[in-house]
Backbone as ProteinMPNN parsed JSONL, in Angstrom:
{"seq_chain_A": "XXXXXXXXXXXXXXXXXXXXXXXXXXXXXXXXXXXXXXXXXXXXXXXXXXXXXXXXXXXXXXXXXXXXXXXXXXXXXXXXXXXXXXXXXXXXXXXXXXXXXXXXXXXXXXXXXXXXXXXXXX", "coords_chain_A": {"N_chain_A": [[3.439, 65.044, -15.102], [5.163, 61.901, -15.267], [5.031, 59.288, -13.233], [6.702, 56.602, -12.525], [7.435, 52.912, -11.976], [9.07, 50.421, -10.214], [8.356, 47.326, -11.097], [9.314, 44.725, -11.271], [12.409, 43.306, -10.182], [15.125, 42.166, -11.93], [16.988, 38.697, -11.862], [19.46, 39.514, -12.155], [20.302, 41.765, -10.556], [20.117, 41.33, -7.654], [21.137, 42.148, -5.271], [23.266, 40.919, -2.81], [24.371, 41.845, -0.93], [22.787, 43.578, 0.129], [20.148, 42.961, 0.525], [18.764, 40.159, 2.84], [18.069, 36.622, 3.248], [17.068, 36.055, 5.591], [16.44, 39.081, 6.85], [14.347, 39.508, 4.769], [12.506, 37.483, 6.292], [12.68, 38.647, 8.316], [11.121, 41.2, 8.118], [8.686, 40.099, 6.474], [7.244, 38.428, 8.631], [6.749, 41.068, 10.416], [5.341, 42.116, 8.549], [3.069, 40.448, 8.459], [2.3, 40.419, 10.961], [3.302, 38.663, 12.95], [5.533, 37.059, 15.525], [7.816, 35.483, 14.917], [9.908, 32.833, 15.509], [12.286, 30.999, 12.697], [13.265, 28.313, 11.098], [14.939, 28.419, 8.773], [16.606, 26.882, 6.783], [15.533, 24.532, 7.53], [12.696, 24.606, 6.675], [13.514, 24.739, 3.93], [14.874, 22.528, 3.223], [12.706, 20.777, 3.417], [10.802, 22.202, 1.592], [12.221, 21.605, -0.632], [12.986, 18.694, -1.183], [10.133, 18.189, -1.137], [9.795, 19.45, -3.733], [11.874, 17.858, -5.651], [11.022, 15.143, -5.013], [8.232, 15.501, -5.681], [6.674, 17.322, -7.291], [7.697, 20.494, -8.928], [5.667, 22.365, -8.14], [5.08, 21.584, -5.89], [6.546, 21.978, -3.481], [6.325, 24.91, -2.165], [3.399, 24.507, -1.451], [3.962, 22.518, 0.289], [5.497, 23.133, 2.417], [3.633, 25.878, 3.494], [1.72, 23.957, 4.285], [3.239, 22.27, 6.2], [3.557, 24.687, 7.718], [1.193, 24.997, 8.826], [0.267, 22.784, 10.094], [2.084, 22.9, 11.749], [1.46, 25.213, 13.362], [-1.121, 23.97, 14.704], [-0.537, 22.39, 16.106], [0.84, 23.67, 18.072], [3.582, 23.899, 17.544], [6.797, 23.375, 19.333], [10.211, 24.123, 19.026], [11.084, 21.168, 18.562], [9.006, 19.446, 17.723], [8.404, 20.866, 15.272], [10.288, 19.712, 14.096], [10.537, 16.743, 14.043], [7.684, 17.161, 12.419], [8.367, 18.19, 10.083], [10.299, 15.662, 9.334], [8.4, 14.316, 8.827], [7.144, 15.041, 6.426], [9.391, 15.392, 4.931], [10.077, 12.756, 4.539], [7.919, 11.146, 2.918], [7.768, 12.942, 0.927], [10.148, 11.958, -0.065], [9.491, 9.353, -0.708], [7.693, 9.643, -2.582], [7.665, 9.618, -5.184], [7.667, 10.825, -7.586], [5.096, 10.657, -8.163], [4.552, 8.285, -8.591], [1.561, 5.692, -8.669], [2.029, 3.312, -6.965], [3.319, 3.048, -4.683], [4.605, 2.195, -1.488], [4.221, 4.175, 1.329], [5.973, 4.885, 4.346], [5.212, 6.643, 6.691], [6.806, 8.213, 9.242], [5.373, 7.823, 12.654], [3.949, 9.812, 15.514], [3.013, 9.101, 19.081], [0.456, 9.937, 19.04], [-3.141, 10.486, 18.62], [-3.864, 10.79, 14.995], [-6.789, 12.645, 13.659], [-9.082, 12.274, 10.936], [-10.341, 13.921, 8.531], [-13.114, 12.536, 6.779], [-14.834, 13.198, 4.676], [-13.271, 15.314, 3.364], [-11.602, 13.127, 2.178], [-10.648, 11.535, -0.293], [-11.169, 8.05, -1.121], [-11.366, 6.479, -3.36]], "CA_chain_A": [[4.647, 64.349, -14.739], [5.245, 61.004, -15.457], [5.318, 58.2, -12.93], [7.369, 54.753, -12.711], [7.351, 52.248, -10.588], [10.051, 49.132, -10.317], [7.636, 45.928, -10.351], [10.371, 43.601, -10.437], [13.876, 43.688, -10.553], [16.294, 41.217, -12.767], [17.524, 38.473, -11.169], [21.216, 39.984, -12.087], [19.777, 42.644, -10.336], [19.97, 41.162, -7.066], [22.522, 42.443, -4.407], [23.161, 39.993, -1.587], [24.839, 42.627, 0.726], [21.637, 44.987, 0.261], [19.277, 42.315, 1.556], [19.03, 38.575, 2.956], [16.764, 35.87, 3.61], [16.963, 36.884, 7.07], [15.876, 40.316, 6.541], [12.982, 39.223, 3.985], [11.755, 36.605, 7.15], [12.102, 39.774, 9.809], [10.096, 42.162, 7.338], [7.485, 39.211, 6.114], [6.709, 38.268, 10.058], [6.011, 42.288, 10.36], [3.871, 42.315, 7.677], [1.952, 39.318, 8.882], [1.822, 40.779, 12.5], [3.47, 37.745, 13.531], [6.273, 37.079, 16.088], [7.955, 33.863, 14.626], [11.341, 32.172, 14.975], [12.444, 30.468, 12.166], [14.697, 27.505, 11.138], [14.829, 28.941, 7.051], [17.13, 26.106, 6.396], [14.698, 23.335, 7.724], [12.009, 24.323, 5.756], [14.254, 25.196, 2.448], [15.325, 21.498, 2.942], [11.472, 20.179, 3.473], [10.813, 22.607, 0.591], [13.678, 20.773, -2.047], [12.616, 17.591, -0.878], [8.487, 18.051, -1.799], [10.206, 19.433, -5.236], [11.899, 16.835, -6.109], [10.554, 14.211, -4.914], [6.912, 14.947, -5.69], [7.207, 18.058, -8.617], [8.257, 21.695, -7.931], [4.354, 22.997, -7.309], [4.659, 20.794, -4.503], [7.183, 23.115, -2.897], [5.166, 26.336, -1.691], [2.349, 23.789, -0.96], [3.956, 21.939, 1.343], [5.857, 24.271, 3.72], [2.473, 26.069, 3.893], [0.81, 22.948, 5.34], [4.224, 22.312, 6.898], [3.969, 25.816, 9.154], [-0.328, 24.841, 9.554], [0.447, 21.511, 11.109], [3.026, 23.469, 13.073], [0.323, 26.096, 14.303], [-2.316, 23.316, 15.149], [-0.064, 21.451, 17.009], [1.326, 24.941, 19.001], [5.012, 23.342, 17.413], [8.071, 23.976, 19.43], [11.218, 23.586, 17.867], [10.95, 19.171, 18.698], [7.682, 19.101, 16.777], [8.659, 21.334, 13.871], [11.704, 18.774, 13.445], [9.463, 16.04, 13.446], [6.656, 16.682, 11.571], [9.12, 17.988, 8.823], [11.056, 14.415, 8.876], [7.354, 13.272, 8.164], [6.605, 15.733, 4.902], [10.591, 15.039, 3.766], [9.598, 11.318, 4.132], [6.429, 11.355, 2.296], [7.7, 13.279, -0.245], [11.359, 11.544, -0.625], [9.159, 8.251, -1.242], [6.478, 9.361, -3.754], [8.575, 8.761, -6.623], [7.665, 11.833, -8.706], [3.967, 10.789, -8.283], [3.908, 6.819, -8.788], [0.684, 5.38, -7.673], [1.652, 2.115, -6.137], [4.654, 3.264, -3.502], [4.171, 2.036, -0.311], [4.724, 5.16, 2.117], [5.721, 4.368, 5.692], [5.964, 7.54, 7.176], [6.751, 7.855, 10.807], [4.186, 8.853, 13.284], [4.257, 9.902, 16.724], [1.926, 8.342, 19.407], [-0.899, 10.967, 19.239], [-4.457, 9.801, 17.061], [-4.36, 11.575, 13.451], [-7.745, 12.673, 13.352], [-8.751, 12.459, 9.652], [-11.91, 14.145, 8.176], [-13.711, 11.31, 6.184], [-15.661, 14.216, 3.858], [-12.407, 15.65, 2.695], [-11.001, 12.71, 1.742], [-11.36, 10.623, -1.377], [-10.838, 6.949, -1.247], [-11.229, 5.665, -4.841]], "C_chain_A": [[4.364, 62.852, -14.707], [5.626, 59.975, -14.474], [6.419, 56.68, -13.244], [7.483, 54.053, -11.781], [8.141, 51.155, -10.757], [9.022, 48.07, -9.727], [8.32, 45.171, -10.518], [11.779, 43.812, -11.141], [14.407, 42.454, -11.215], [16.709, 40.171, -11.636], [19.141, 39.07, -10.74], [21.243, 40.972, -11.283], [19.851, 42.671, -8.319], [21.116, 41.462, -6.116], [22.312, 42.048, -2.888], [23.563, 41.02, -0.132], [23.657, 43.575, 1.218], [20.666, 44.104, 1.309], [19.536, 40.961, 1.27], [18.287, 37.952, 3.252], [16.492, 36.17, 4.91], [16.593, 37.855, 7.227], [14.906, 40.048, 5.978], [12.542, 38.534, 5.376], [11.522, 37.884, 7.982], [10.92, 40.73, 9.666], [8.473, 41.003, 7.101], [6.755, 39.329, 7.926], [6.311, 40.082, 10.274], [4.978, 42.314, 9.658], [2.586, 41.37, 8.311], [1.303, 39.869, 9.984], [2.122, 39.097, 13.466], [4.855, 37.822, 14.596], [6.638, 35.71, 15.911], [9.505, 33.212, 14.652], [11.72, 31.379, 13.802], [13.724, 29.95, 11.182], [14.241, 27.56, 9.435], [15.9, 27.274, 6.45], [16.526, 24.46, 6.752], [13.454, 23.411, 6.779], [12.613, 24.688, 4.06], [14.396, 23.691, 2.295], [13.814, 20.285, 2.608], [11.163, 20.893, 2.243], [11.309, 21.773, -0.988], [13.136, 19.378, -2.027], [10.945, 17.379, -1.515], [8.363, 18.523, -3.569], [11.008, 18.735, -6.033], [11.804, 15.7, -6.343], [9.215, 13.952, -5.554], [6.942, 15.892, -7.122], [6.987, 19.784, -7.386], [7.068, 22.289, -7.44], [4.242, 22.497, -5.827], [5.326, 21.433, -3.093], [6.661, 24.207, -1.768], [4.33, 25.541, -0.912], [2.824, 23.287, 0.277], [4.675, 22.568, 2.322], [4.737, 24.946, 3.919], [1.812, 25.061, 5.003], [1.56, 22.835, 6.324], [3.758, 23.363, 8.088], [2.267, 25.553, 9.648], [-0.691, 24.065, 10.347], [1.279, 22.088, 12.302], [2.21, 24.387, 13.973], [-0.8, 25.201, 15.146], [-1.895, 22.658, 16.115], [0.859, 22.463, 18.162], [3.093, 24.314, 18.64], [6.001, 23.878, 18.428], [8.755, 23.163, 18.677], [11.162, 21.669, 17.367], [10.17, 19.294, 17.28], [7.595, 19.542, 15.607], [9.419, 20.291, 13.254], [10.843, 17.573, 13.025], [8.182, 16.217, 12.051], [7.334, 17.294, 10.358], [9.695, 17.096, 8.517], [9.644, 14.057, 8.454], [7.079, 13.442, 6.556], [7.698, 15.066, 4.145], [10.633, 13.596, 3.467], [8.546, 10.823, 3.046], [7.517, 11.448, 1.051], [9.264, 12.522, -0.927], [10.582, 9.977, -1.528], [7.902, 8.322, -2.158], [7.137, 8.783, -5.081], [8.228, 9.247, -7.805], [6.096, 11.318, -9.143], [3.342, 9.2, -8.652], [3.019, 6.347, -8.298], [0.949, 3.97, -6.476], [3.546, 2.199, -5.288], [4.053, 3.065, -2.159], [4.735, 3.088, 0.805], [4.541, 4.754, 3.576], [6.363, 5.666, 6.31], [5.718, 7.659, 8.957], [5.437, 8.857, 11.536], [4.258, 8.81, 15.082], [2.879, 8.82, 17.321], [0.726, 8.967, 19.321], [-1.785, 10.737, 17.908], [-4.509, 10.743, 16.309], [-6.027, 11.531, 13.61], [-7.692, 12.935, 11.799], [-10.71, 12.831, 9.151], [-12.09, 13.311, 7.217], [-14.376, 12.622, 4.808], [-14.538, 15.236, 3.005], [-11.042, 14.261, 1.795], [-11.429, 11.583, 0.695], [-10.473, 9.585, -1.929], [-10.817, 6.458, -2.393], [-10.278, 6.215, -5.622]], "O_chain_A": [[3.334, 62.504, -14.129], [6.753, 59.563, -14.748], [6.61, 56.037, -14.276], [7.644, 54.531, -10.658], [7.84, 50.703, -11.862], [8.781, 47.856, -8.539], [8.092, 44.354, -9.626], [12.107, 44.294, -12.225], [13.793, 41.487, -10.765], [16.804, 40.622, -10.495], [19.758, 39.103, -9.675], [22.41, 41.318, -11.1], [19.688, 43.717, -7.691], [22.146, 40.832, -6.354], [21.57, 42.546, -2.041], [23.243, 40.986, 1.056], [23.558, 44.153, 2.301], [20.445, 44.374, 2.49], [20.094, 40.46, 0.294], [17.36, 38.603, 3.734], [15.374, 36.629, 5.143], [16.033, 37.735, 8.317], [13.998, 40.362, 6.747], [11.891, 39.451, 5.876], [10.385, 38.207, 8.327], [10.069, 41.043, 10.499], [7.38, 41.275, 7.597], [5.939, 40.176, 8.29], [5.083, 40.163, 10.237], [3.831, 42.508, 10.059], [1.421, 41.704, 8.527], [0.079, 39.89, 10.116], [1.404, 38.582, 14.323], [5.376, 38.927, 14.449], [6.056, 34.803, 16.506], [10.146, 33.203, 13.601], [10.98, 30.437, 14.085], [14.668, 30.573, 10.697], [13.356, 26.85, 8.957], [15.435, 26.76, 5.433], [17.02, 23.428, 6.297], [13.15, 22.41, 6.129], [11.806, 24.854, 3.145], [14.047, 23.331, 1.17], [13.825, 19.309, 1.858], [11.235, 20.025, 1.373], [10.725, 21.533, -2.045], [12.817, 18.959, -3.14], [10.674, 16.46, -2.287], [7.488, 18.241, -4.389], [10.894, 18.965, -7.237], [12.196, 15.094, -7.339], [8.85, 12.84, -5.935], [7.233, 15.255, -8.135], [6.597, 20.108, -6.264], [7.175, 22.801, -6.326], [3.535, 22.901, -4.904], [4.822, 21.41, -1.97], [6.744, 24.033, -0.553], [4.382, 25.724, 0.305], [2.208, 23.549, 1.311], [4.122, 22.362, 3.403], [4.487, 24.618, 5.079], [1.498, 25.291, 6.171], [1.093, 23.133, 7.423], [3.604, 22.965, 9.242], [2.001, 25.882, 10.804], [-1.592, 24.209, 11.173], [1.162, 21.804, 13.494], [2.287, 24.316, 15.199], [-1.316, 25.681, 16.155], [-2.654, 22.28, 17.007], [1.51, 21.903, 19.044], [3.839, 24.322, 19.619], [6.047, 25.106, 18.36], [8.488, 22.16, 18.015], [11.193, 21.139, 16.256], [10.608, 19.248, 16.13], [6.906, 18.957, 14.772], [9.273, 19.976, 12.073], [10.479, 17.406, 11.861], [7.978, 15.51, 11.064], [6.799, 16.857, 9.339], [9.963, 17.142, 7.317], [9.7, 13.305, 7.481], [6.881, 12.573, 5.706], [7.502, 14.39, 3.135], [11.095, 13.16, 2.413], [8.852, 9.821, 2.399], [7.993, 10.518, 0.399], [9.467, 12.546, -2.141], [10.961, 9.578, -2.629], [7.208, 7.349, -2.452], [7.024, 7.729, -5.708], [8.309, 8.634, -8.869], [5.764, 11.494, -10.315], [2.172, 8.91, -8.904], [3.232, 6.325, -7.086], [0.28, 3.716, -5.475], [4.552, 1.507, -5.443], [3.088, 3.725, -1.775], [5.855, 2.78, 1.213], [3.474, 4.39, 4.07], [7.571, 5.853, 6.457], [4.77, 7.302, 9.656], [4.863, 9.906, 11.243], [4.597, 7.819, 15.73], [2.104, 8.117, 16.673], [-0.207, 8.228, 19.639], [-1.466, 10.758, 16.719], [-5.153, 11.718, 16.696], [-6.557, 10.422, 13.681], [-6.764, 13.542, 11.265], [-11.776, 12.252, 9.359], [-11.064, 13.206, 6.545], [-13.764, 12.338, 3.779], [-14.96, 15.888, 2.051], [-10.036, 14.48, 1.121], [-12.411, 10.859, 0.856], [-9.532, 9.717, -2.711], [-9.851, 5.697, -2.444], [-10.046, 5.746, -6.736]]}, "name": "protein", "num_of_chains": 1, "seq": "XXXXXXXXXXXXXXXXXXXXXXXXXXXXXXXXXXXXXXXXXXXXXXXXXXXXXXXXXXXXXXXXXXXXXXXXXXXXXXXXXXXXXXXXXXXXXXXXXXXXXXXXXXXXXXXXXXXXXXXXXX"}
């Protein structure tokens, strides 16, 4: 007997009443083993913003760092809002990757530690 398996469906394929981004976030956080609130329309907008401002790989990438800065810093909602006005800043003023943009992105009062060995000045 013959097997099949659906590895991905069509986008046409897609039926909004079946499931929703809200449902994918409740199921994902299960899978993870996480317990997470989340503002899907703050990082969709920090998301859009690191893709067109900087290019679309930049997307994925930066909501990642986005939710790692949010874990390091124990985020509540304040601090999520913030340090996403910092990424959508950043990335509104790269300028699709120009080197000589002067970026003034806001910063709270607390010292950025910055590892010297990950970062490369020239």
């Amino acid at each position: 007997m013959e097997r099949t398996f659906e590895v991905a469906r069509s986008p046409t394929s897609y039926d909004a009443k079946e499931v929703t981004l809200h449902d994918w976030i409740d199921e994902l956080c299960d899978a993870l083993e996480i317990d997470a609130e989340v503002d899907e329309g703050l990082v969709l907008d920090v998301a859009r913003d690191a893709a067109h401002g900087v290019e679309r790989p930049a997307a994925p990438i930066t909501t990642y760092l986005l939710g790692y800065a949010a874990g390091l810093h124990g985020a509540n909602p304040e601090k999520l809002e913030e340090l996403a006005a910092r990424a959508s800043a950043l990335a509104e003023s790269w300028g699709g990757g120009s080197d000589d943009v002067d970026v003034d992105v806001p910063v709270d009062s607390e010292e950025i530690e910055i590892d010297e060995e990950l970062v490369d000045v020239e």
